[in-house]
PDB file of C-alpha atoms in Angstrom:
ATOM      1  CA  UNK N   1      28.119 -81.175 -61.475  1.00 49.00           C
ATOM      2  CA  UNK N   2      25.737 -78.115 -61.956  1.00 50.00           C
ATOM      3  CA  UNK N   3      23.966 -76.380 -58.956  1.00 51.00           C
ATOM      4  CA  UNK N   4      20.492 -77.448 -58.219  1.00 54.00           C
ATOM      5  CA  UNK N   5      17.828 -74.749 -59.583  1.00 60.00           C
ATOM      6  CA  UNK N   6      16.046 -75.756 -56.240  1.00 64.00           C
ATOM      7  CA  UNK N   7      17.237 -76.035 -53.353  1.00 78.00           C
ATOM      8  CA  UNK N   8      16.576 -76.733 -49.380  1.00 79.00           C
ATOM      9  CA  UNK N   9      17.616 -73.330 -48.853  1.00 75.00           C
ATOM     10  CA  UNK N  10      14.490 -72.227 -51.344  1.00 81.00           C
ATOM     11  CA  UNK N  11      12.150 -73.922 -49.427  1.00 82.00           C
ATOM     12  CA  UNK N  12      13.164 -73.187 -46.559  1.00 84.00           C
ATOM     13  CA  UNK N  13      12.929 -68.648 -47.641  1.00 84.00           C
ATOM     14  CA  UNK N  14       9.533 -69.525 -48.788  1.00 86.00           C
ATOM     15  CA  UNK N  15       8.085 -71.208 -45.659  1.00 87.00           C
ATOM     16  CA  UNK N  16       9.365 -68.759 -43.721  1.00 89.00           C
ATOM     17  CA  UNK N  17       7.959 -65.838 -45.979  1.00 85.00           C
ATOM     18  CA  UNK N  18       4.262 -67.762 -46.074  1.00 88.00           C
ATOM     19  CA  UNK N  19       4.485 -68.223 -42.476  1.00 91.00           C
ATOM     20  CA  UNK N  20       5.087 -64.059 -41.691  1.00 91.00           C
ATOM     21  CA  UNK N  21       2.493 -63.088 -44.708  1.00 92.00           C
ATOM     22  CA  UNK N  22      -0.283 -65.718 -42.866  1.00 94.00           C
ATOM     23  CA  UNK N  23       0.877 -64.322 -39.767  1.00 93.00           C
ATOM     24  CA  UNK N  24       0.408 -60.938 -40.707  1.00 93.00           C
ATOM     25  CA  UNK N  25      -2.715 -61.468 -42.028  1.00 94.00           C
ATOM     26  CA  UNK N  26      -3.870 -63.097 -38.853  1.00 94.00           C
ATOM     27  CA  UNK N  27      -3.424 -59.822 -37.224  1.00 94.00           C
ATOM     28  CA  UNK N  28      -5.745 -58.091 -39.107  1.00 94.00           C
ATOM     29  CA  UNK N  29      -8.404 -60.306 -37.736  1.00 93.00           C
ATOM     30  CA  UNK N  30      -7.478 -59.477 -34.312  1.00 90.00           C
ATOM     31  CA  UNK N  31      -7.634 -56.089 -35.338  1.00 90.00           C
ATOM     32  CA  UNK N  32     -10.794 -55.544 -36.380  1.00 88.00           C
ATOM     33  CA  UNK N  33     -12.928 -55.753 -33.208  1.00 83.00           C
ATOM     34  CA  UNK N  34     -11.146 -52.523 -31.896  1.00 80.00           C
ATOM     35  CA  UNK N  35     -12.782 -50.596 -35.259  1.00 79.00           C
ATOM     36  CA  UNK N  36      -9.308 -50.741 -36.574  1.00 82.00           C
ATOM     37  CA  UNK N  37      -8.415 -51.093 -40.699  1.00 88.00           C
ATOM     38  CA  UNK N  38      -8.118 -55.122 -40.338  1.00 94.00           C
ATOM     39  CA  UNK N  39      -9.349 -55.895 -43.505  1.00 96.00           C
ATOM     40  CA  UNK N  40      -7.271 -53.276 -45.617  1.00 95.00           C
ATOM     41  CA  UNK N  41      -4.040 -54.975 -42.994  1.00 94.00           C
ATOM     42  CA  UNK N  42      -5.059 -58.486 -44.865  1.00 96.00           C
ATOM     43  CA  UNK N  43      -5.388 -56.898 -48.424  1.00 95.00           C
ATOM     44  CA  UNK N  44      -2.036 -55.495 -48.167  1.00 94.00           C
ATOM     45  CA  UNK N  45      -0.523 -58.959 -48.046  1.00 94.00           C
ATOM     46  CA  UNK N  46      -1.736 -59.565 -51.262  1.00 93.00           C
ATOM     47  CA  UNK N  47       0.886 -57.130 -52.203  1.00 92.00           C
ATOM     48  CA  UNK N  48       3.069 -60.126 -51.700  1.00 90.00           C
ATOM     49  CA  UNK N  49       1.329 -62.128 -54.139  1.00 89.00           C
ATOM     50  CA  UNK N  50       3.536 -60.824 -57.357  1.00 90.00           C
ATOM     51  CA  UNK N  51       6.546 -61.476 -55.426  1.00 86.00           C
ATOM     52  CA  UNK N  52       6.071 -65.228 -54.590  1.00 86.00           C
ATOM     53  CA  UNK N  53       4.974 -65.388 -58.190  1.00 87.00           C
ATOM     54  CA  UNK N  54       1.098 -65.610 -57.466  1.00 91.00           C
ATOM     55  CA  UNK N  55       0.413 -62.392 -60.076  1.00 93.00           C
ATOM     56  CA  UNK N  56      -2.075 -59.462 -59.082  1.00 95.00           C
ATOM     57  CA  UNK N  57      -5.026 -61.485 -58.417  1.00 95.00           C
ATOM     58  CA  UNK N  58      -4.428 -62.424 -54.640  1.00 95.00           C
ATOM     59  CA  UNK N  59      -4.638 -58.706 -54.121  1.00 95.00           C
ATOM     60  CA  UNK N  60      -7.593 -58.040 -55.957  1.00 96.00           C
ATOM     61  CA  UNK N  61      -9.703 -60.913 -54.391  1.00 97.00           C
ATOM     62  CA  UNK N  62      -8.481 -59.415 -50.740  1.00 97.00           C
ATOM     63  CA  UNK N  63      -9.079 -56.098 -51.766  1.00 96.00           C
ATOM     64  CA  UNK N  64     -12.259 -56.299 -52.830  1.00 97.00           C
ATOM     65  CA  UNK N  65     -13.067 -58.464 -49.939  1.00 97.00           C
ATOM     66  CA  UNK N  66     -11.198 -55.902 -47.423  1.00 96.00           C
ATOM     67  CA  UNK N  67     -14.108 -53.060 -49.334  1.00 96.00           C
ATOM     68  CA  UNK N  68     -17.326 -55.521 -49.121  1.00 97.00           C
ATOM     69  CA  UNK N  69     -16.562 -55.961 -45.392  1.00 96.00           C
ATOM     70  CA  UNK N  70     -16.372 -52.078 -44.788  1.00 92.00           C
ATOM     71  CA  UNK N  71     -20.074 -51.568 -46.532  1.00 93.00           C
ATOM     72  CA  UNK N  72     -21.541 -54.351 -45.053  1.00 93.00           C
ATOM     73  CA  UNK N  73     -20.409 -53.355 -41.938  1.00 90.00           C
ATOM     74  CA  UNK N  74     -21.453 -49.939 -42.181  1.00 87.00           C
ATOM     75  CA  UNK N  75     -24.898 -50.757 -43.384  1.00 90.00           C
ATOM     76  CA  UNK N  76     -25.276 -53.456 -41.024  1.00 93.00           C
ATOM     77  CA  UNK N  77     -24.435 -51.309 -37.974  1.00 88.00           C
ATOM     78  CA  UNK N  78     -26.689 -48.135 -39.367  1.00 87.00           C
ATOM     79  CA  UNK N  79     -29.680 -50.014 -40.480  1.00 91.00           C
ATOM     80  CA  UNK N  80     -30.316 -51.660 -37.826  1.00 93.00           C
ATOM     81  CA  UNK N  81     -29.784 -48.813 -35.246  1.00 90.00           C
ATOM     82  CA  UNK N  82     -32.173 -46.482 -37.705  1.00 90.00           C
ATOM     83  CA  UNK N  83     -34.799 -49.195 -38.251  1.00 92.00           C
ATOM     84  CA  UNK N  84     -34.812 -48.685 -34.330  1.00 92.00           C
ATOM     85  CA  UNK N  85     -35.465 -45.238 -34.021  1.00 90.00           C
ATOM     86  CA  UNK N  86     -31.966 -43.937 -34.030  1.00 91.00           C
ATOM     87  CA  UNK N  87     -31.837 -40.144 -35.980  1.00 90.00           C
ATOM     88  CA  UNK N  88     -28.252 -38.709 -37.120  1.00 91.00           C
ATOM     89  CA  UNK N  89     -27.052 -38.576 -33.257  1.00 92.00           C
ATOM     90  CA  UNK N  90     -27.804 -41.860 -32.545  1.00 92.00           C
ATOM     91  CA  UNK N  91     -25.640 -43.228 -35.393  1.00 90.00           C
ATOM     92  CA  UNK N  92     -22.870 -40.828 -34.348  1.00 92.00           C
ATOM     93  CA  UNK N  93     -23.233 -42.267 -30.867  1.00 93.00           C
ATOM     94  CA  UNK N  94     -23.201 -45.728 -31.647  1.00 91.00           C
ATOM     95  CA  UNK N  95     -19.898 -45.214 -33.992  1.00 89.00           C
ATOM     96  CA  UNK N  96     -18.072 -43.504 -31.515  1.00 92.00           C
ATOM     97  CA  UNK N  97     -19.660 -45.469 -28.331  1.00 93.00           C
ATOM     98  CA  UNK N  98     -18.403 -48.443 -30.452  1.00 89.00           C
ATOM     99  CA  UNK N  99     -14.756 -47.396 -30.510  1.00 88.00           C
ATOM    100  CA  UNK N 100     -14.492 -46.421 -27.032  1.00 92.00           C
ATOM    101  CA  UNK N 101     -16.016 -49.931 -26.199  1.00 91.00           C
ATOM    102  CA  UNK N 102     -13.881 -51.543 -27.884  1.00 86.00           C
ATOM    103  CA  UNK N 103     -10.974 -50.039 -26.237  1.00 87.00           C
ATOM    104  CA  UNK N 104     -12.617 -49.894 -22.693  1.00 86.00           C
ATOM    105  CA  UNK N 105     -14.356 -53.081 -23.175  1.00 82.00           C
ATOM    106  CA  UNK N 106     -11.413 -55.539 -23.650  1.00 78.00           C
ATOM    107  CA  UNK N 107      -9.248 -55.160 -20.199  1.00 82.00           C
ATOM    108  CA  UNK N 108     -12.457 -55.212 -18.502  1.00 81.00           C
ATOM    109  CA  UNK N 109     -13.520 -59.013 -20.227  1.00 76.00           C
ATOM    110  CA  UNK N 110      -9.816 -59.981 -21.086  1.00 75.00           C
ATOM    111  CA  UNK N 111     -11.360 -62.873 -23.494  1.00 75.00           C
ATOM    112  CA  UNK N 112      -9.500 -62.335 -26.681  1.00 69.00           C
ATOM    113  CA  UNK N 113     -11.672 -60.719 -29.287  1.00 79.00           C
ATOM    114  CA  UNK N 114     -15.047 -61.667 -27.292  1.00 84.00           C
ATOM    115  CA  UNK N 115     -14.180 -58.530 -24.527  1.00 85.00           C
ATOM    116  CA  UNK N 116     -13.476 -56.566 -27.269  1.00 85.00           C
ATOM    117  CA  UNK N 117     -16.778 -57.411 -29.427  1.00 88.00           C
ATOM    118  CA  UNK N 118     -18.848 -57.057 -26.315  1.00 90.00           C
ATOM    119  CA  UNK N 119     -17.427 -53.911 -25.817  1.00 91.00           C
ATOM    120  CA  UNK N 120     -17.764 -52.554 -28.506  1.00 90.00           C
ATOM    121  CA  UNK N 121     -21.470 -53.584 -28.871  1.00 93.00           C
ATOM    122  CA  UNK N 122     -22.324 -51.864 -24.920  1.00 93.00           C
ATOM    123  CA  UNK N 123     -20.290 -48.948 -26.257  1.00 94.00           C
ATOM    124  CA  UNK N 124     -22.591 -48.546 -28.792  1.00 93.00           C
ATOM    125  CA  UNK N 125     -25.635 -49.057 -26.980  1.00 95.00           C
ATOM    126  CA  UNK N 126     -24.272 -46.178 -24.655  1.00 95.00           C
ATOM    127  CA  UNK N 127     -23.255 -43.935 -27.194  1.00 95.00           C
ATOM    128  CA  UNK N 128     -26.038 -44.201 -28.891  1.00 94.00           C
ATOM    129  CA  UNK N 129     -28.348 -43.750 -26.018  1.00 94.00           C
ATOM    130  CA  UNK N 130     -26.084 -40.301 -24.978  1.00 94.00           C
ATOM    131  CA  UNK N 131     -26.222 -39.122 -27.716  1.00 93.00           C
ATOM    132  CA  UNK N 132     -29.937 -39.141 -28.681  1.00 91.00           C
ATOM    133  CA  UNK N 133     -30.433 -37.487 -25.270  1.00 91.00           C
ATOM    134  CA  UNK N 134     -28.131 -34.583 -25.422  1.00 90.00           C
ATOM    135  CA  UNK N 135     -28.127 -33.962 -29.310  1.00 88.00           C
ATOM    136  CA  UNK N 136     -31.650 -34.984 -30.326  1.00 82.00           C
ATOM    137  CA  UNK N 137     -33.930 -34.423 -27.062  1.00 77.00           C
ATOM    138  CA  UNK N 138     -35.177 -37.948 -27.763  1.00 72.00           C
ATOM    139  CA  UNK N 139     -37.747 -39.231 -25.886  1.00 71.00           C
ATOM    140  CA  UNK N 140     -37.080 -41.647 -22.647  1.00 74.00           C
ATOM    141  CA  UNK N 141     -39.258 -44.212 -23.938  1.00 75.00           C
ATOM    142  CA  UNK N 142     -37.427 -44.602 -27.598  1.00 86.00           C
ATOM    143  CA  UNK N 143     -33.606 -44.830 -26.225  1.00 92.00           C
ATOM    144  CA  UNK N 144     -33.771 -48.342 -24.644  1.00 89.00           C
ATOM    145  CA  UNK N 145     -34.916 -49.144 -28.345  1.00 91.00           C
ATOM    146  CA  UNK N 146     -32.125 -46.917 -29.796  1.00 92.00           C
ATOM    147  CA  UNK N 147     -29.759 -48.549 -27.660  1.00 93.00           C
ATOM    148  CA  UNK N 148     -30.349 -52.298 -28.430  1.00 94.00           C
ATOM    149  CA  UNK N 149     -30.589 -51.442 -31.858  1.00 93.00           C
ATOM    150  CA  UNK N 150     -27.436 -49.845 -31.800  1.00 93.00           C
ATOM    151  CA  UNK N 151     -25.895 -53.311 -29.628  1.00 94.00           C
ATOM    152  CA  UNK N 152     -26.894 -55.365 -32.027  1.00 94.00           C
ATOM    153  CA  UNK N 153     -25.848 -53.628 -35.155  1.00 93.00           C
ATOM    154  CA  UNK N 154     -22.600 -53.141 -33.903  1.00 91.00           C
ATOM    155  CA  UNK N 155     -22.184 -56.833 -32.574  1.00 92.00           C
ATOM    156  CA  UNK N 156     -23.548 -58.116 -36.472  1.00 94.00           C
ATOM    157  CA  UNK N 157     -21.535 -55.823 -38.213  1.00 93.00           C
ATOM    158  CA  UNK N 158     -18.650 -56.312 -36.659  1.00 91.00           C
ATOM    159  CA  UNK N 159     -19.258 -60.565 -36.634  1.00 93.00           C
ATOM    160  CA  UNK N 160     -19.586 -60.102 -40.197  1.00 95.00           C
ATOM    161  CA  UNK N 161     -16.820 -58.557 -41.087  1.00 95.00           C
ATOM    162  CA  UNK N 162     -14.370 -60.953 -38.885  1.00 94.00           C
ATOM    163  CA  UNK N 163     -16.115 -63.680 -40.985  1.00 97.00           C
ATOM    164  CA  UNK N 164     -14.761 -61.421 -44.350  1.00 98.00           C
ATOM    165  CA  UNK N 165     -11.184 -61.513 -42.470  1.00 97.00           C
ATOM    166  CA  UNK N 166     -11.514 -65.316 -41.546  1.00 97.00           C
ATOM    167  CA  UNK N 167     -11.732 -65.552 -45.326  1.00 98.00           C
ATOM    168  CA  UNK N 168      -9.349 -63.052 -46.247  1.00 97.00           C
ATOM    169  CA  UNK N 169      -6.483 -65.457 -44.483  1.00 97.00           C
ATOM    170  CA  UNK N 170      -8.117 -68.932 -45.363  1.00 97.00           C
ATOM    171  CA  UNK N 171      -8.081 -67.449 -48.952  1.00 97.00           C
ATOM    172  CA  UNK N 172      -4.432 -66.061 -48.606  1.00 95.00           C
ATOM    173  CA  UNK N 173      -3.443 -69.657 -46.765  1.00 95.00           C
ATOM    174  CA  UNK N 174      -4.467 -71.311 -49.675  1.00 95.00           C
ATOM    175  CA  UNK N 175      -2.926 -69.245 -52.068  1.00 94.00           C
ATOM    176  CA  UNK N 176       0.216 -69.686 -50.081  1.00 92.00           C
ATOM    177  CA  UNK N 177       0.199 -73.836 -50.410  1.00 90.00           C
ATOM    178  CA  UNK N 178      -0.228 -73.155 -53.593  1.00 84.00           C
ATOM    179  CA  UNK N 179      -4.120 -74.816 -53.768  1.00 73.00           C
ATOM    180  CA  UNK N 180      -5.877 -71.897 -55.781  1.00 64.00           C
TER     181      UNK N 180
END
């Protein structure tokens, strides 16, 4: 009687495996509201794909997904604070005001992600605001303008790119059960 070439044993190493790769990959969705690298956290389990015998493609899809979610992001966040009036500063202020919010933002509305999103999005409307006052003498009437533009960048661009994680791990989850 010859040992099985698949056993319980097997299964039971892969499920286990899936389930930390999905659950690492989850992470990186948390991540992102706090301006962190969630995307690129998700892409990296696609190193796993060769591994569980899923080849190199895994990792291209969520790398290049990881890479349209920074640029969208970016130009979501930058166009929209410009189109409302924002020069150089203002973007400045909204990318940092955006981190701090983020940070500040979630023990202050302890609602997972949605404290840190909101956040992230006043941060940015405060930033911005600062620092088209101290750095760019704007004038009073523009930086309420400035401000909301900035909010609502930030809030979109970050929205966005969650959406790009959300199918980073649904595309990873189904790699995993072996559908794709």
């Amino acid at each position: 009687m010859g040992h099985p070439v698949h056993s319980r044993m097997d299964d039971l190493v892969y499920i286990l495996y899936s389930a930390g790769t999905i659950g690492f990959a989850g992470l990186g969705v948390v991540l992102i509201p706090f301006g962190l690298p969630g995307n690129w956290l998700i892409a990296l389990v696609g190193l796993c794909g060769p591994l569980m015998g899923f080849g190199w493609m895994p990792l291209i899809i969520l790398t290049a997904a990881a890479a349209v979610a920074e640029a969208l992001e970016l130009f979501t966040a930058t166009k929209v604070t410009k189109k409302a009036g924002a020069g150089k500063a203002g973007m400045w202020g909204c990318f940092f005001g955006g981190i701090a919010g983020a940070i500040l933002g979630t023990p202050f509305l302890p609602i997972p992600i949605i404290g840190t999103l909101i956040g992230s999005a006043l941060g940015a409307f405060v930033g911005a605001i600062v620092f088209e006052v101290v750095f760019a003498s704007k004038e009073s009437h523009a930086l309420l303008d400035i401000g909301m533009g900035a909010f609502l960048g930030v809030l979109l661009g970050k929205v966005l790119k969650m959406a790009i994680g959300g199918f980073q791990v649904a595309y990873w989850c189904l790699v995993v059960i072996k559908v794709l």
